[in-house]
Amino acid sequence: MQPPLHQSGTSPQHNVVALDIGGTKINAALVRISDGDAKIITSATTPTATEDGSDGILAAAVRVARDVLSGHPGVQLDAVGMSAGGVIDSSRGVVTHATDTIPGWRGADLSAPFTAEFSVPFRALNDAHAHGLGEALFGAGRGHRSMMMVAVGTGIGGSIVTDGNLLQGSHGAAGHLGHIGVSEAEGMKCTCGRNGHIEALASGPGILRIAKKLNAGDDATRDGRTLARAAEEGNTAAQEAYRVAGFATGRVIGSLLNTLDVDLVTLAGGVTEAYSGWLDAVKQGVAHDAMDVVANTPITTATRGSQAALLGAAAFSLNFPTCDIPAERTEA
């Protein structure tokens, strides 16, 4: 385990180009890291043209990276970091497993175009890992030795950070919390092809399916926004869909707390902001399964929003923890 490299007032300044490649857009930023903190200096965005395949997307990512540097011609660039979907071998910068959302993404060499363009070190990591690392170092997890992030949106993912170090696992696949089996999802097909995973039940699309089965109404179940609005306005079927999903998610979190005993759980993703009753159900689910010794672990929502993945990618590109880790555990 690495000790924290940066101590307040003693750390050098690092300039990093960070990228976050999503299904609809590519975000890029010039990030400055110093004294255990990170600041986005400038940012730019371009659409993700999935029809262009991996080569076209990476070419667009290089262009938007140039854009964020164009206003800072004298900056000394130290590294490039990337957050992207799929399972990524960070030692090589290669996507080893991915869905078919982006043609040719599996097997894509993320590193080559950036090392050729910028001649600085390049590192890439999974987007959920980047989000969790950014939140742990510079957001809700700051001041805590360990944090588990649970992201609930179109899917369910997560990450675990301890003493500033991200747990990636032997295959780069650690944190796939959505693929934990739960009895409530029995018979439901998951995006990974298996049956009975929590993602099939409790992700945004899963909650919509529950609401439709409960006859929440066509107007309420058009999409996630209409369902959330219906729940807030008192549609009991919509509320029950969020309750079922939240409670099941909480049970998974409670079981993971029994295993990992982290300082803090941080919730992120669109579902966390959809309907207020969902979080109450999550906490009830945690209480159902968590042992007494971990039952009071704080559960909070993320604070860095869309910046978290960029900040996590920037920190990861420098290959060391970048936060000030307290000498003793911070109690809530």
PDB file of C-alpha atoms in Angstrom, residues 48-50 52-62:
ATOM      1  CA  THR A  48     -19.587  10.616 -29.121  1.00  0.00           C
ATOM      2  CA  ALA A  49     -20.163   9.426 -32.685  1.00  0.00           C
ATOM      3  CA  THR A  50     -20.583   5.722 -31.920  1.00  0.00           C
ATOM      4  CA  ASP A  52     -17.548   5.958 -36.265  1.00  0.00           C
ATOM      5  CA  GLY A  53     -16.314   3.063 -34.139  1.00  0.00           C
ATOM      6  CA  SER A  54     -13.405   3.114 -31.741  1.00  0.00           C
ATOM      7  CA  ASP A  55     -10.923   4.728 -34.144  1.00  0.00           C
ATOM      8  CA  GLY A  56     -13.247   7.630 -34.895  1.00  0.00           C
ATOM      9  CA  ILE A  57     -14.104   8.164 -31.243  1.00  0.00           C
ATOM     10  CA  LEU A  58     -10.459   8.186 -30.190  1.00  0.00           C
ATOM     11  CA  ALA A  59      -9.635  10.645 -32.981  1.00  0.00           C
ATOM     12  CA  ALA A  60     -12.414  12.917 -31.697  1.00  0.00           C
ATOM     13  CA  ALA A  61     -11.049  12.538 -28.162  1.00  0.00           C
ATOM     14  CA  VAL A  62      -7.600  13.653 -29.318  1.00  0.00           C
TER      15      VAL A  62
END
